[in-house]
């Protein structure tokens, strides 16, 4: 990563996802082609083929692997050593494809990025903003962007009218987290403006995803809210969820509309 202005630092001890890594890699879904086109188009007009891109809290590289072929150089960081190893494997797979462009990944925290100031044209945080300490992380994201560079916070949730994830919340209520808000979704991220970003914008991209009961239960099993629960309690809750989901979907297959929220802002040009 020296070409991106790597700063020496001691890698943090990453939080685990190793307990659910198999489910995470098998059942997590990335982002629609429309989102990829939107993000690539938002930076190519200025940076062109030399675009330098960083995905913060990259996980298993679901967004990173999709955007990397559209960028000049691509990097990812995450706190989880297990997910960084998985992302590195995805990069090796990409490298074997002539049309793909591999990327570099490392263990690092958003609140202390190991890069010099002003080196990236695009920084993304996908389905991970809730992991960050905004007061510490947002100044770092601002710092590593070049003047005029773009930050994109991407989130994906089931549309409010879809019943499936709410059924899971009912089954797990009181087991692993406090009561949730009435609906999933993302409004504005006004703390970006407080941190010094400008040109705050919000776009929503619908995406219909096909599931089976098995794949949806697998996705549910990979969620952080269940990862922290003891094995026996988690297994019992998932069995109840699967039973009720099969009652809701007798045919075993269904389509769930998801809404992808893309919040963007830029580092001031001067």
mmCIF file of C-alpha atoms in Angstrom:
data_model
loop_
_atom_site.group_PDB
_atom_site.id
_atom_site.type_symbol
_atom_site.label_atom_id
_atom_site.label_comp_id
_atom_site.label_asym_id
_atom_site.label_seq_id
_atom_site.Cartn_x
_atom_site.Cartn_y
_atom_site.Cartn_z
ATOM 1 C CA UNK A 1 0.000 0.000 0.000
ATOM 2 C CA UNK A 2 3.006 2.316 -0.135
ATOM 3 C CA UNK A 3 1.695 3.933 -3.301
ATOM 4 C CA UNK A 4 -1.341 5.134 -1.308
ATOM 5 C CA UNK A 5 0.803 6.790 1.333
ATOM 6 C CA UNK A 6 0.773 4.092 3.987
ATOM 7 C CA UNK A 7 1.561 5.359 7.481
ATOM 8 C CA UNK A 8 3.155 2.932 9.954
ATOM 9 C CA UNK A 9 0.782 1.802 12.685
ATOM 10 C CA UNK A 10 0.140 -1.139 14.966
ATOM 11 C CA UNK A 11 -2.771 -3.243 13.644
ATOM 12 C CA UNK A 12 -5.642 -3.335 16.160
ATOM 13 C CA UNK A 13 -7.092 -6.508 17.563
ATOM 14 C CA UNK A 14 -10.151 -6.930 15.346
ATOM 15 C CA UNK A 15 -13.573 -7.910 16.613
ATOM 16 C CA UNK A 16 -14.607 -11.363 15.532
ATOM 17 C CA UNK A 17 -16.826 -12.520 12.749
ATOM 18 C CA UNK A 18 -15.000 -15.822 12.670
ATOM 19 C CA UNK A 19 -17.853 -17.508 14.555
ATOM 20 C CA UNK A 20 -20.206 -16.916 11.612
ATOM 21 C CA UNK A 21 -17.657 -16.582 8.815
ATOM 22 C CA UNK A 22 -19.026 -19.508 6.792
ATOM 23 C CA UNK A 23 -22.538 -18.052 6.811
ATOM 24 C CA UNK A 24 -21.202 -14.552 6.160
ATOM 25 C CA UNK A 25 -19.317 -15.641 3.057
ATOM 26 C CA UNK A 26 -22.090 -17.865 1.759
ATOM 27 C CA UNK A 27 -25.196 -15.795 2.370
ATOM 28 C CA UNK A 28 -24.257 -12.097 2.443
ATOM 29 C CA UNK A 29 -25.267 -10.229 -0.719
ATOM 30 C CA UNK A 30 -23.478 -7.254 -2.273
ATOM 31 C CA UNK A 31 -24.988 -4.293 -4.118
ATOM 32 C CA UNK A 32 -26.879 -3.794 -7.357
ATOM 33 C CA UNK A 33 -25.245 -2.834 -10.660
ATOM 34 C CA UNK A 34 -27.046 0.518 -10.435
ATOM 35 C CA UNK A 35 -25.243 1.362 -7.187
ATOM 36 C CA UNK A 36 -21.872 0.350 -8.668
ATOM 37 C CA UNK A 37 -22.487 2.490 -11.763
ATOM 38 C CA UNK A 38 -23.573 5.448 -9.652
ATOM 39 C CA UNK A 39 -20.466 5.348 -7.442
ATOM 40 C CA UNK A 40 -18.077 4.816 -10.341
ATOM 41 C CA UNK A 41 -19.654 7.622 -12.349
ATOM 42 C CA UNK A 42 -19.534 10.017 -9.411
ATOM 43 C CA UNK A 43 -15.722 10.020 -9.372
ATOM 44 C CA UNK A 44 -14.618 9.151 -12.901
ATOM 45 C CA UNK A 45 -15.467 12.557 -14.298
ATOM 46 C CA UNK A 46 -12.661 14.113 -12.259
ATOM 47 C CA UNK A 47 -10.204 11.330 -11.470
ATOM 48 C CA UNK A 48 -10.526 9.229 -14.627
ATOM 49 C CA UNK A 49 -8.641 5.958 -14.964
ATOM 50 C CA UNK A 50 -6.263 6.864 -12.139
ATOM 51 C CA UNK A 51 -8.962 6.840 -9.472
ATOM 52 C CA UNK A 52 -7.677 5.799 -6.024
ATOM 53 C CA UNK A 53 -10.340 4.076 -3.955
ATOM 54 C CA UNK A 54 -10.549 2.976 -0.312
ATOM 55 C CA UNK A 55 -13.293 0.799 1.200
ATOM 56 C CA UNK A 56 -13.392 1.228 5.001
ATOM 57 C CA UNK A 57 -14.767 -1.687 7.050
ATOM 58 C CA UNK A 58 -14.638 -3.666 3.815
ATOM 59 C CA UNK A 59 -15.725 -6.989 5.324
ATOM 60 C CA UNK A 60 -15.380 -9.794 2.789
ATOM 61 C CA UNK A 61 -15.052 -7.217 -0.042
ATOM 62 C CA UNK A 62 -18.633 -7.344 -1.347
ATOM 63 C CA UNK A 63 -18.497 -3.715 -2.514
ATOM 64 C CA UNK A 64 -14.728 -3.523 -2.918
ATOM 65 C CA UNK A 65 -14.561 -6.432 -5.365
ATOM 66 C CA UNK A 66 -17.366 -4.922 -7.467
ATOM 67 C CA UNK A 67 -15.853 -1.427 -7.642
ATOM 68 C CA UNK A 68 -12.157 -2.350 -7.914
ATOM 69 C CA UNK A 69 -12.322 -3.187 -11.651
ATOM 70 C CA UNK A 70 -13.620 0.351 -12.250
ATOM 71 C CA UNK A 71 -10.797 2.035 -10.330
ATOM 72 C CA UNK A 72 -7.116 2.719 -10.913
ATOM 73 C CA UNK A 73 -6.004 1.409 -7.491
ATOM 74 C CA UNK A 74 -8.253 -0.074 -4.817
ATOM 75 C CA UNK A 75 -7.665 -0.762 -1.127
ATOM 76 C CA UNK A 76 -9.727 -2.095 1.754
ATOM 77 C CA UNK A 77 -9.349 -2.101 5.534
ATOM 78 C CA UNK A 78 -11.315 -3.902 8.238
ATOM 79 C CA UNK A 79 -10.926 -4.672 11.941
ATOM 80 C CA UNK A 80 -11.761 -8.357 11.528
ATOM 81 C CA UNK A 81 -8.737 -10.454 10.648
ATOM 82 C CA UNK A 82 -11.021 -13.267 9.475
ATOM 83 C CA UNK A 83 -12.842 -10.997 7.034
ATOM 84 C CA UNK A 84 -9.611 -9.398 5.812
ATOM 85 C CA UNK A 85 -8.293 -12.881 5.040
ATOM 86 C CA UNK A 86 -11.511 -13.629 3.145
ATOM 87 C CA UNK A 87 -11.218 -10.357 1.236
ATOM 88 C CA UNK A 88 -7.606 -11.151 0.355
ATOM 89 C CA UNK A 89 -8.814 -14.455 -1.051
ATOM 90 C CA UNK A 90 -11.390 -12.617 -3.144
ATOM 91 C CA UNK A 91 -8.631 -10.358 -4.469
ATOM 92 C CA UNK A 92 -6.570 -13.384 -5.494
ATOM 93 C CA UNK A 93 -9.588 -14.791 -7.315
ATOM 94 C CA UNK A 94 -10.117 -11.456 -9.071
ATOM 95 C CA UNK A 95 -6.464 -11.404 -10.101
ATOM 96 C CA UNK A 96 -6.919 -14.701 -11.969
ATOM 97 C CA UNK A 97 -9.588 -13.116 -14.178
ATOM 98 C CA UNK A 98 -8.145 -11.053 -17.068
ATOM 99 C CA UNK A 99 -11.011 -8.538 -16.929
ATOM 100 C CA UNK A 100 -10.708 -7.965 -13.183
ATOM 101 C CA UNK A 101 -8.384 -5.717 -11.229
ATOM 102 C CA UNK A 102 -7.163 -7.005 -7.836
ATOM 103 C CA UNK A 103 -7.094 -4.906 -4.699
ATOM 104 C CA UNK A 104 -5.067 -4.712 -1.482
ATOM 105 C CA UNK A 105 -6.506 -5.249 2.004
ATOM 106 C CA UNK A 106 -5.184 -4.785 5.541
ATOM 107 C CA UNK A 107 -6.304 -4.886 9.161
ATOM 108 C CA UNK A 108 -6.917 -1.311 10.329
ATOM 109 C CA UNK A 109 -9.519 0.776 12.103
ATOM 110 C CA UNK A 110 -11.524 3.603 10.580
ATOM 111 C CA UNK A 111 -10.615 5.841 13.503
ATOM 112 C CA UNK A 112 -6.888 5.564 12.698
ATOM 113 C CA UNK A 113 -6.376 4.936 9.004
ATOM 114 C CA UNK A 114 -2.824 4.015 7.952
ATOM 115 C CA UNK A 115 -2.730 6.392 4.977
ATOM 116 C CA UNK A 116 -1.330 9.833 4.303
ATOM 117 C CA UNK A 117 -3.539 12.869 3.842
ATOM 118 C CA UNK A 118 -5.357 13.505 0.594
ATOM 119 C CA UNK A 119 -4.564 10.277 -1.274
ATOM 120 C CA UNK A 120 -8.020 8.934 -2.234
ATOM 121 C CA UNK A 121 -10.583 10.073 -4.778
ATOM 122 C CA UNK A 122 -13.309 7.833 -3.333
ATOM 123 C CA UNK A 123 -13.849 6.378 0.146
ATOM 124 C CA UNK A 124 -16.784 4.075 0.881
ATOM 125 C CA UNK A 125 -18.299 2.675 4.069
ATOM 126 C CA UNK A 126 -20.771 -0.065 3.142
ATOM 127 C CA UNK A 127 -23.202 -1.574 5.648
ATOM 128 C CA UNK A 128 -20.755 -0.645 8.402
ATOM 129 C CA UNK A 129 -21.339 2.952 9.472
ATOM 130 C CA UNK A 130 -22.902 1.678 12.705
ATOM 131 C CA UNK A 131 -19.534 0.144 13.630
ATOM 132 C CA UNK A 132 -17.734 3.488 13.541
ATOM 133 C CA UNK A 133 -17.172 6.090 16.217
ATOM 134 C CA UNK A 134 -18.279 9.067 14.084
ATOM 135 C CA UNK A 135 -16.477 11.690 16.175
ATOM 136 C CA UNK A 136 -13.154 9.942 15.555
ATOM 137 C CA UNK A 137 -13.756 8.234 12.209
ATOM 138 C CA UNK A 138 -15.284 11.051 10.148
ATOM 139 C CA UNK A 139 -12.254 13.359 10.524
ATOM 140 C CA UNK A 140 -10.071 10.448 9.375
ATOM 141 C CA UNK A 141 -12.237 9.769 6.328
ATOM 142 C CA UNK A 142 -12.100 13.477 5.513
ATOM 143 C CA UNK A 143 -8.328 13.554 5.992
ATOM 144 C CA UNK A 144 -7.487 10.748 3.538
ATOM 145 C CA UNK A 145 -9.682 12.155 0.770
ATOM 146 C CA UNK A 146 -8.167 14.573 -1.714
ATOM 147 C CA UNK A 147 -9.789 18.033 -1.928
ATOM 148 C CA UNK A 148 -13.068 17.441 -3.766
ATOM 149 C CA UNK A 149 -12.889 13.699 -3.082
ATOM 150 C CA UNK A 150 -16.096 11.749 -2.443
ATOM 151 C CA UNK A 151 -17.240 9.829 0.636
ATOM 152 C CA UNK A 152 -20.112 7.373 0.095
ATOM 153 C CA UNK A 153 -21.919 5.673 2.984
ATOM 154 C CA UNK A 154 -23.898 2.752 1.579
ATOM 155 C CA UNK A 155 -26.574 0.802 3.437
ATOM 156 C CA UNK A 156 -29.079 -1.845 2.353
ATOM 157 C CA UNK A 157 -32.272 -2.763 4.206
ATOM 158 C CA UNK A 158 -35.536 -4.525 3.383
ATOM 159 C CA UNK A 159 -38.274 -2.158 2.229
ATOM 160 C CA UNK A 160 -40.701 -1.237 5.047
ATOM 161 C CA UNK A 161 -43.542 -3.307 3.577
ATOM 162 C CA UNK A 162 -41.525 -6.551 3.542
ATOM 163 C CA UNK A 163 -42.414 -8.877 6.457
ATOM 164 C CA UNK A 164 -39.474 -11.270 6.588
ATOM 165 C CA UNK A 165 -36.814 -9.442 8.577
ATOM 166 C CA UNK A 166 -39.442 -8.155 10.999
ATOM 167 C CA UNK A 167 -40.429 -11.757 11.645
ATOM 168 C CA UNK A 168 -36.828 -12.370 12.660
ATOM 169 C CA UNK A 169 -36.893 -9.385 14.996
ATOM 170 C CA UNK A 170 -39.992 -10.813 16.655
ATOM 171 C CA UNK A 171 -38.316 -14.186 17.154
ATOM 172 C CA UNK A 172 -35.120 -12.658 18.571
ATOM 173 C CA UNK A 173 -36.724 -9.857 20.590
ATOM 174 C CA UNK A 174 -35.403 -9.787 24.141
ATOM 175 C CA UNK A 175 -32.769 -12.371 23.293
ATOM 176 C CA UNK A 176 -29.907 -10.348 21.893
ATOM 177 C CA UNK A 177 -30.682 -6.653 21.465
ATOM 178 C CA UNK A 178 -32.945 -3.847 22.730
ATOM 179 C CA UNK A 179 -36.137 -3.039 20.788
ATOM 180 C CA UNK A 180 -35.540 -1.679 17.287
ATOM 181 C CA UNK A 181 -36.984 1.404 15.671
ATOM 182 C CA UNK A 182 -40.229 0.941 13.785
ATOM 183 C CA UNK A 183 -38.616 0.545 10.372
ATOM 184 C CA UNK A 184 -35.274 -0.116 8.745
ATOM 185 C CA UNK A 185 -33.820 2.653 6.631
ATOM 186 C CA UNK A 186 -31.403 5.559 6.496
ATOM 187 C CA UNK A 187 -32.249 9.241 6.503
ATOM 188 C CA UNK A 188 -29.634 11.941 6.301
ATOM 189 C CA UNK A 189 -26.183 11.686 7.859
ATOM 190 C CA UNK A 190 -25.874 15.249 9.031
ATOM 191 C CA UNK A 191 -22.809 14.462 11.193
ATOM 192 C CA UNK A 192 -20.918 14.483 7.880
ATOM 193 C CA UNK A 193 -21.536 18.226 7.654
ATOM 194 C CA UNK A 194 -20.462 18.713 11.262
ATOM 195 C CA UNK A 195 -17.184 16.933 10.432
ATOM 196 C CA UNK A 196 -16.414 19.343 7.582
ATOM 197 C CA UNK A 197 -17.851 17.551 4.543
ATOM 198 C CA UNK A 198 -19.903 19.478 1.982
ATOM 199 C CA UNK A 199 -22.359 18.686 -0.840
ATOM 200 C CA UNK A 200 -24.389 16.168 1.183
ATOM 201 C CA UNK A 201 -26.665 14.079 -1.076
ATOM 202 C CA UNK A 202 -28.972 11.074 -0.631
ATOM 203 C CA UNK A 203 -30.044 8.520 -3.249
ATOM 204 C CA UNK A 204 -32.167 5.394 -2.851
ATOM 205 C CA UNK A 205 -31.907 2.431 -5.224
ATOM 206 C CA UNK A 206 -34.542 -0.359 -5.021
ATOM 207 C CA UNK A 207 -33.342 -3.918 -5.593
ATOM 208 C CA UNK A 208 -35.404 -7.115 -5.617
ATOM 209 C CA UNK A 209 -33.512 -10.067 -4.124
ATOM 210 C CA UNK A 210 -34.544 -13.704 -4.488
ATOM 211 C CA UNK A 211 -34.307 -15.988 -1.461
ATOM 212 C CA UNK A 212 -35.130 -19.461 -0.333
ATOM 213 C CA UNK A 213 -36.066 -20.156 3.261
ATOM 214 C CA UNK A 214 -32.641 -21.767 3.698
ATOM 215 C CA UNK A 215 -30.697 -18.809 2.284
ATOM 216 C CA UNK A 216 -32.677 -16.270 4.313
ATOM 217 C CA UNK A 217 -32.126 -18.196 7.530
ATOM 218 C CA UNK A 218 -28.447 -18.395 6.580
ATOM 219 C CA UNK A 219 -28.313 -14.633 6.109
ATOM 220 C CA UNK A 220 -30.041 -14.139 9.446
ATOM 221 C CA UNK A 221 -27.513 -16.475 11.075
ATOM 222 C CA UNK A 222 -24.664 -14.249 9.862
ATOM 223 C CA UNK A 223 -25.972 -11.079 11.517
ATOM 224 C CA UNK A 224 -24.065 -9.480 14.365
ATOM 225 C CA UNK A 225 -27.118 -9.387 16.610
ATOM 226 C CA UNK A 226 -27.059 -13.201 16.708
ATOM 227 C CA UNK A 227 -23.300 -13.685 16.618
ATOM 228 C CA UNK A 228 -22.988 -12.477 20.198
ATOM 229 C CA UNK A 229 -25.606 -14.905 21.558
ATOM 230 C CA UNK A 230 -24.667 -18.282 23.042
ATOM 231 C CA UNK A 231 -24.813 -21.228 20.649
ATOM 232 C CA UNK A 232 -27.762 -23.042 22.269
ATOM 233 C CA UNK A 233 -29.941 -19.931 22.515
ATOM 234 C CA UNK A 234 -29.040 -18.865 18.994
ATOM 235 C CA UNK A 235 -29.890 -22.285 17.582
ATOM 236 C CA UNK A 236 -33.257 -22.366 19.340
ATOM 237 C CA UNK A 237 -34.178 -18.876 18.121
ATOM 238 C CA UNK A 238 -33.169 -19.710 14.549
ATOM 239 C CA UNK A 239 -35.235 -22.905 14.576
ATOM 240 C CA UNK A 240 -38.275 -20.902 15.660
ATOM 241 C CA UNK A 241 -37.588 -18.297 12.993
ATOM 242 C CA UNK A 242 -37.274 -20.957 10.286
ATOM 243 C CA UNK A 243 -40.517 -22.609 11.419
ATOM 244 C CA UNK A 244 -42.428 -19.349 11.228
ATOM 245 C CA UNK A 245 -40.800 -18.337 7.943
ATOM 246 C CA UNK A 246 -41.902 -21.622 6.360
ATOM 247 C CA UNK A 247 -45.446 -20.888 7.535
ATOM 248 C CA UNK A 248 -45.225 -17.460 5.904
ATOM 249 C CA UNK A 249 -43.666 -18.824 2.681
ATOM 250 C CA UNK A 250 -45.151 -22.303 2.066
ATOM 251 C CA UNK A 251 -43.465 -22.592 -1.340
ATOM 252 C CA UNK A 252 -40.018 -22.034 0.185
ATOM 253 C CA UNK A 253 -39.016 -19.253 -2.248
ATOM 254 C CA UNK A 254 -39.735 -15.525 -2.200
ATOM 255 C CA UNK A 255 -38.546 -12.131 -3.430
ATOM 256 C CA UNK A 256 -37.744 -9.358 -0.973
ATOM 257 C CA UNK A 257 -37.486 -5.752 -2.110
ATOM 258 C CA UNK A 258 -34.463 -4.040 -0.607
ATOM 259 C CA UNK A 259 -33.697 -0.329 -0.554
ATOM 260 C CA UNK A 260 -30.065 0.690 -0.992
ATOM 261 C CA UNK A 261 -29.294 4.053 0.584
ATOM 262 C CA UNK A 262 -26.289 5.935 -0.776
ATOM 263 C CA UNK A 263 -25.324 9.032 1.212
ATOM 264 C CA UNK A 264 -22.507 11.041 -0.360
ATOM 265 C CA UNK A 265 -20.523 14.108 0.654
ATOM 266 C CA UNK A 266 -17.244 15.663 -0.441
ATOM 267 C CA UNK A 267 -14.133 17.077 1.108
ATOM 268 C CA UNK A 268 -14.079 20.822 0.393
ATOM 269 C CA UNK A 269 -11.881 21.776 -2.513
ATOM 270 C CA UNK A 270 -10.101 24.424 -0.503
#
